[in-house]
Amino acid sequence: NIYDDKHKGSNSDEEQHETWFRVCCLTENAGAVEIVLRLYNKQQLNIRLAFSNGNTAIAFEDYLPELRTYLHKTKLVLTELKIGAID
């Protein structure tokens, strides 16, 4: 799913833009995985990852330093990163 929105900011008349990208997939090794990305204010990024297996969610935390290093090399600013299990 992709959702693209433009709206007036609450504190100003300046138009704000945000894009949401959501992908769900069933993997052979990790089970179900959902990722939601929100890009707003041109370069701010929120990432939410949900795994069907709590152990997989915990194991994914080992990859966070690599993900943060990669994003640091881009123009994107990671403002939120959540990892969890699908209930």
Short mmCIF file of N, CA, C and O in Angstrom, two decimals:
data_model
loop_
_atom_site.label_atom_id
_atom_site.label_comp_id
_atom_site.label_asym_id
_atom_site.label_seq_id
_atom_site.Cartn_x
_atom_site.Cartn_y
_atom_site.Cartn_z
N ASN A 1 0.84 -1.17 0.00
CA ASN A 1 0.00 0.00 0.00
C ASN A 1 0.88 1.24 0.00
O ASN A 1 1.86 1.31 0.73
N ILE A 2 0.51 2.23 -0.79
CA ILE A 2 1.18 3.51 -0.79
C ILE A 2 0.12 4.58 -0.59
O ILE A 2 -0.91 4.58 -1.26
N TYR A 3 0.37 5.47 0.36
CA TYR A 3 -0.53 6.57 0.64
C TYR A 3 0.27 7.86 0.58
O TYR A 3 1.29 8.00 1.27
N ASP A 4 -0.15 8.77 -0.25
CA ASP A 4 0.54 10.04 -0.45
C ASP A 4 -0.43 11.16 -0.08
O ASP A 4 -1.54 11.21 -0.61
N ASP A 5 -0.02 12.05 0.82
CA ASP A 5 -0.93 13.08 1.33
C ASP A 5 -0.26 14.44 1.37
O ASP A 5 0.90 14.55 1.77
N LYS A 6 -1.01 15.45 0.98
CA LYS A 6 -0.58 16.84 1.12
C LYS A 6 -1.67 17.54 1.92
O LYS A 6 -2.85 17.38 1.64
N HIS A 7 -1.26 18.32 2.91
CA HIS A 7 -2.22 19.05 3.73
C HIS A 7 -1.56 20.30 4.32
O HIS A 7 -0.35 20.41 4.35
N LYS A 8 -2.38 21.21 4.78
CA LYS A 8 -1.88 22.42 5.42
C LYS A 8 -1.40 22.09 6.82
O LYS A 8 -2.03 21.32 7.54
N GLY A 9 -0.28 22.66 7.22
CA GLY A 9 0.24 22.46 8.55
C GLY A 9 -0.62 23.13 9.60
O GLY A 9 -1.29 24.14 9.33
N SER A 10 -0.65 22.59 10.79
CA SER A 10 -1.48 23.13 11.87
C SER A 10 -0.96 24.47 12.38
O SER A 10 -1.72 25.30 12.85
N ASN A 11 0.35 24.70 12.30
CA ASN A 11 0.94 25.93 12.81
C ASN A 11 1.20 26.98 11.74
O ASN A 11 1.60 28.09 12.04
N SER A 12 0.99 26.63 10.49
CA SER A 12 1.25 27.57 9.40
C SER A 12 0.39 27.22 8.20
O SER A 12 -0.28 26.20 8.18
N ASP A 13 0.44 28.08 7.22
CA ASP A 13 -0.29 27.81 5.98
C ASP A 13 0.56 27.04 4.98
O ASP A 13 0.12 26.78 3.87
N GLU A 14 1.75 26.67 5.41
CA GLU A 14 2.65 25.94 4.52
C GLU A 14 2.12 24.53 4.28
O GLU A 14 1.68 23.84 5.20
N GLU A 15 2.15 24.11 3.03
CA GLU A 15 1.68 22.77 2.69
C GLU A 15 2.70 21.72 3.15
O GLU A 15 3.90 21.87 2.92
N GLN A 16 2.21 20.70 3.81
CA GLN A 16 3.08 19.61 4.27
C GLN A 16 2.75 18.37 3.45
O GLN A 16 1.62 18.15 3.05
N HIS A 17 3.76 17.57 3.25
CA HIS A 17 3.63 16.38 2.41
C HIS A 17 4.15 15.18 3.18
O HIS A 17 5.17 15.26 3.84
N GLU A 18 3.42 14.08 3.12
CA GLU A 18 3.93 12.84 3.72
C GLU A 18 3.51 11.66 2.86
O GLU A 18 2.47 11.68 2.21
N THR A 19 4.35 10.66 2.87
CA THR A 19 4.11 9.44 2.12
C THR A 19 4.27 8.25 3.04
O THR A 19 5.24 8.17 3.79
N TRP A 20 3.30 7.35 2.99
CA TRP A 20 3.33 6.11 3.76
C TRP A 20 3.49 4.96 2.77
O TRP A 20 2.85 4.92 1.72
N PHE A 21 4.35 4.01 3.11
CA PHE A 21 4.57 2.82 2.29
C PHE A 21 4.48 1.61 3.21
O PHE A 21 5.23 1.53 4.19
N ARG A 22 3.57 0.71 2.91
CA ARG A 22 3.36 -0.47 3.76
C ARG A 22 3.47 -1.73 2.92
O ARG A 22 2.84 -1.85 1.88
N VAL A 23 4.29 -2.67 3.41
CA VAL A 23 4.49 -3.95 2.73
C VAL A 23 4.33 -5.06 3.75
O VAL A 23 4.90 -4.99 4.85
N CYS A 24 3.57 -6.05 3.40
CA CYS A 24 3.43 -7.27 4.22
C CYS A 24 3.84 -8.45 3.35
O CYS A 24 3.48 -8.52 2.19
N CYS A 25 4.60 -9.35 3.94
CA CYS A 25 4.99 -10.54 3.18
C CYS A 25 5.14 -11.73 4.13
O CYS A 25 5.35 -11.58 5.32
N LEU A 26 5.02 -12.88 3.55
CA LEU A 26 5.20 -14.13 4.29
C LEU A 26 6.51 -14.74 3.80
O LEU A 26 6.66 -15.07 2.63
N THR A 27 7.48 -14.84 4.72
CA THR A 27 8.79 -15.35 4.34
C THR A 27 8.95 -16.80 4.80
O THR A 27 8.26 -17.25 5.71
N GLU A 28 9.87 -17.47 4.18
CA GLU A 28 10.10 -18.87 4.50
C GLU A 28 10.76 -19.04 5.87
O GLU A 28 10.42 -19.94 6.63
N ASN A 29 11.68 -18.15 6.21
CA ASN A 29 12.45 -18.30 7.45
C ASN A 29 11.96 -17.44 8.61
O ASN A 29 12.04 -17.85 9.76
N ALA A 30 11.48 -16.24 8.32
CA ALA A 30 11.11 -15.31 9.39
C ALA A 30 9.60 -15.26 9.64
O ALA A 30 9.17 -14.58 10.55
N GLY A 31 8.83 -15.95 8.86
CA GLY A 31 7.37 -15.89 9.01
C GLY A 31 6.83 -14.62 8.39
O GLY A 31 7.40 -14.06 7.46
N ALA A 32 5.72 -14.13 8.91
CA ALA A 32 5.12 -12.90 8.39
C ALA A 32 5.91 -11.69 8.86
O ALA A 32 6.33 -11.61 10.01
N VAL A 33 6.08 -10.75 7.94
CA VAL A 33 6.80 -9.52 8.23
C VAL A 33 6.00 -8.35 7.66
O VAL A 33 5.52 -8.41 6.53
N GLU A 34 5.85 -7.30 8.46
CA GLU A 34 5.19 -6.08 7.99
C GLU A 34 6.15 -4.92 8.22
O GLU A 34 6.74 -4.80 9.29
N ILE A 35 6.31 -4.09 7.20
CA ILE A 35 7.13 -2.89 7.34
C ILE A 35 6.29 -1.69 6.91
O ILE A 35 5.60 -1.75 5.90
N VAL A 36 6.33 -0.65 7.72
CA VAL A 36 5.64 0.59 7.41
C VAL A 36 6.67 1.71 7.46
O VAL A 36 7.35 1.90 8.47
N LEU A 37 6.79 2.42 6.35
CA LEU A 37 7.71 3.55 6.25
C LEU A 37 6.89 4.82 6.10
O LEU A 37 5.95 4.86 5.31
N ARG A 38 7.24 5.85 6.83
CA ARG A 38 6.57 7.15 6.72
C ARG A 38 7.63 8.20 6.46
O ARG A 38 8.54 8.41 7.28
N LEU A 39 7.55 8.85 5.31
CA LEU A 39 8.46 9.92 4.95
C LEU A 39 7.70 11.23 5.03
O LEU A 39 6.63 11.37 4.43
N TYR A 40 8.22 12.19 5.80
CA TYR A 40 7.54 13.48 5.96
C TYR A 40 8.57 14.59 6.11
O TYR A 40 9.76 14.32 6.36
N ASN A 41 8.12 15.82 5.91
CA ASN A 41 9.02 16.99 5.95
C ASN A 41 10.24 16.78 5.06
O ASN A 41 11.36 17.11 5.43
N LYS A 42 10.02 16.18 3.94
CA LYS A 42 11.01 15.96 2.86
C LYS A 42 12.10 14.95 3.16
O LYS A 42 12.58 14.30 2.26
N GLN A 43 12.50 14.79 4.43
CA GLN A 43 13.62 13.88 4.68
C GLN A 43 13.52 13.13 6.00
O GLN A 43 14.42 12.37 6.34
N GLN A 44 12.46 13.34 6.75
CA GLN A 44 12.32 12.62 8.03
C GLN A 44 11.62 11.29 7.78
O GLN A 44 10.66 11.21 7.03
N LEU A 45 12.11 10.26 8.45
CA LEU A 45 11.66 8.90 8.19
C LEU A 45 11.33 8.18 9.49
O LEU A 45 12.12 8.17 10.42
N ASN A 46 10.16 7.57 9.51
CA ASN A 46 9.78 6.65 10.58
C ASN A 46 9.76 5.25 9.98
O ASN A 46 9.27 5.05 8.87
N ILE A 47 10.23 4.28 10.75
CA ILE A 47 10.21 2.88 10.32
C ILE A 47 9.56 2.05 11.42
O ILE A 47 9.95 2.15 12.58
N ARG A 48 8.60 1.23 11.02
CA ARG A 48 7.99 0.28 11.95
C ARG A 48 8.05 -1.11 11.32
O ARG A 48 7.60 -1.31 10.21
N LEU A 49 8.65 -2.03 12.05
CA LEU A 49 8.77 -3.42 11.61
C LEU A 49 8.03 -4.31 12.59
O LEU A 49 8.19 -4.18 13.80
N ALA A 50 7.23 -5.22 12.05
CA ALA A 50 6.52 -6.17 12.90
C ALA A 50 6.74 -7.58 12.34
O ALA A 50 6.59 -7.81 11.14
N PHE A 51 7.09 -8.48 13.22
CA PHE A 51 7.35 -9.87 12.84
C PHE A 51 6.32 -10.77 13.52
O PHE A 51 5.87 -10.48 14.63
N SER A 52 5.97 -11.86 12.87
CA SER A 52 5.00 -12.79 13.46
C SER A 52 5.62 -13.60 14.60
O SER A 52 4.91 -14.18 15.41
N ASN A 53 6.92 -13.60 14.67
CA ASN A 53 7.63 -14.36 15.68
C ASN A 53 8.43 -13.39 16.56
O ASN A 53 9.28 -12.64 16.06
N GLY A 54 8.17 -13.38 17.84
CA GLY A 54 8.87 -12.49 18.76
C GLY A 54 10.37 -12.70 18.78
O GLY A 54 11.14 -11.74 18.91
N ASN A 55 10.81 -13.94 18.64
CA ASN A 55 12.25 -14.22 18.62
C ASN A 55 12.93 -13.61 17.40
O ASN A 55 14.07 -13.15 17.47
N THR A 56 12.22 -13.61 16.27
CA THR A 56 12.76 -13.00 15.06
C THR A 56 12.89 -11.49 15.24
O THR A 56 13.87 -10.89 14.81
N ALA A 57 11.90 -10.88 15.89
CA ALA A 57 11.96 -9.44 16.16
C ALA A 57 13.18 -9.11 17.02
O ALA A 57 13.90 -8.14 16.74
N ILE A 58 13.43 -9.91 18.03
CA ILE A 58 14.60 -9.70 18.90
C ILE A 58 15.90 -9.90 18.12
O ILE A 58 16.83 -9.12 18.24
N ALA A 59 15.93 -10.94 17.28
CA ALA A 59 17.14 -11.22 16.50
C ALA A 59 17.42 -10.12 15.48
O ALA A 59 18.58 -9.83 15.17
N PHE A 60 16.37 -9.47 14.97
CA PHE A 60 16.56 -8.41 13.99
C PHE A 60 17.31 -7.21 14.58
O PHE A 60 17.96 -6.47 13.86
N GLU A 61 17.23 -7.04 15.88
CA GLU A 61 17.91 -5.92 16.52
C GLU A 61 19.41 -5.94 16.27
O GLU A 61 20.06 -4.90 16.32
N ASP A 62 19.96 -7.13 15.96
CA ASP A 62 21.39 -7.22 15.63
C ASP A 62 21.74 -6.44 14.37
O ASP A 62 22.89 -6.07 14.17
N TYR A 63 20.75 -6.20 13.49
CA TYR A 63 20.98 -5.50 12.23
C TYR A 63 20.79 -3.98 12.35
O TYR A 63 21.03 -3.25 11.40
N LEU A 64 20.35 -3.50 13.50
CA LEU A 64 20.06 -2.08 13.67
C LEU A 64 21.28 -1.18 13.47
O LEU A 64 21.16 -0.13 12.82
N PRO A 65 22.45 -1.52 14.01
CA PRO A 65 23.61 -0.65 13.75
C PRO A 65 23.90 -0.49 12.26
O PRO A 65 24.20 0.62 11.79
N GLU A 66 23.80 -1.56 11.51
CA GLU A 66 24.05 -1.51 10.07
C GLU A 66 23.00 -0.64 9.37
O GLU A 66 23.32 0.16 8.49
N LEU A 67 21.74 -0.77 9.77
CA LEU A 67 20.66 0.03 9.20
C LEU A 67 20.87 1.52 9.52
O LEU A 67 20.76 2.37 8.63
N ARG A 68 21.20 1.82 10.76
CA ARG A 68 21.44 3.22 11.15
C ARG A 68 22.64 3.81 10.40
O ARG A 68 22.60 4.96 9.97
N THR A 69 23.70 3.04 10.25
CA THR A 69 24.88 3.51 9.51
C THR A 69 24.52 3.80 8.07
O THR A 69 24.92 4.83 7.52
N TYR A 70 23.76 2.92 7.46
CA TYR A 70 23.34 3.14 6.07
C TYR A 70 22.51 4.42 5.95
O TYR A 70 22.76 5.25 5.07
N LEU A 71 21.53 4.59 6.82
CA LEU A 71 20.66 5.76 6.74
C LEU A 71 21.43 7.05 7.04
O LEU A 71 21.11 8.11 6.48
N HIS A 72 22.44 6.97 7.88
CA HIS A 72 23.25 8.15 8.20
C HIS A 72 23.98 8.67 6.96
O HIS A 72 24.26 9.87 6.86
N LYS A 73 24.25 7.79 6.01
CA LYS A 73 24.95 8.18 4.78
C LYS A 73 24.00 8.81 3.76
O LYS A 73 24.45 9.29 2.73
N THR A 74 22.71 8.79 4.03
CA THR A 74 21.72 9.35 3.11
C THR A 74 21.26 10.71 3.62
O THR A 74 21.68 11.17 4.68
N LYS A 75 20.37 11.34 2.89
CA LYS A 75 19.79 12.62 3.32
C LYS A 75 18.62 12.42 4.27
O LYS A 75 18.08 13.38 4.80
N LEU A 76 18.25 11.17 4.52
CA LEU A 76 17.13 10.87 5.40
C LEU A 76 17.54 10.98 6.86
O LEU A 76 18.67 10.66 7.23
N VAL A 77 16.60 11.42 7.68
CA VAL A 77 16.82 11.53 9.13
C VAL A 77 15.85 10.55 9.80
O VAL A 77 14.64 10.73 9.71
N LEU A 78 16.39 9.55 10.43
CA LEU A 78 15.56 8.56 11.11
C LEU A 78 15.03 9.17 12.41
O LEU A 78 15.80 9.49 13.31
N THR A 79 13.70 9.35 12.49
CA THR A 79 13.11 9.97 13.65
C THR A 79 12.44 8.97 14.58
O THR A 79 12.24 9.26 15.75
N GLU A 80 12.13 7.79 14.05
CA GLU A 80 11.50 6.76 14.87
C GLU A 80 11.77 5.40 14.25
O GLU A 80 11.69 5.24 13.05
N LEU A 81 12.08 4.44 15.10
CA LEU A 81 12.29 3.06 14.67
C LEU A 81 11.67 2.15 15.71
O LEU A 81 12.10 2.16 16.86
N LYS A 82 10.65 1.42 15.30
CA LYS A 82 9.99 0.49 16.21
C LYS A 82 10.03 -0.91 15.62
O LYS A 82 9.77 -1.10 14.44
N ILE A 83 10.37 -1.86 16.47
CA ILE A 83 10.40 -3.27 16.08
C ILE A 83 9.57 -4.03 17.10
O ILE A 83 9.71 -3.83 18.30
N GLY A 84 8.72 -4.90 16.60
CA GLY A 84 7.88 -5.65 17.51
C GLY A 84 7.35 -6.92 16.88
O GLY A 84 7.71 -7.28 15.76
N ALA A 85 6.48 -7.58 17.63
CA ALA A 85 5.86 -8.81 17.16
C ALA A 85 4.39 -8.54 16.88
O ALA A 85 3.75 -7.74 17.56
N ILE A 86 3.87 -9.19 15.86
CA ILE A 86 2.46 -9.08 15.51
C ILE A 86 1.65 -9.89 16.50
O ILE A 86 1.94 -11.06 16.73
N ASP A 87 0.68 -9.25 17.10
CA ASP A 87 -0.17 -9.95 18.09
C ASP A 87 -1.24 -10.77 17.41
O ASP A 87 -1.77 -10.48 16.43
#
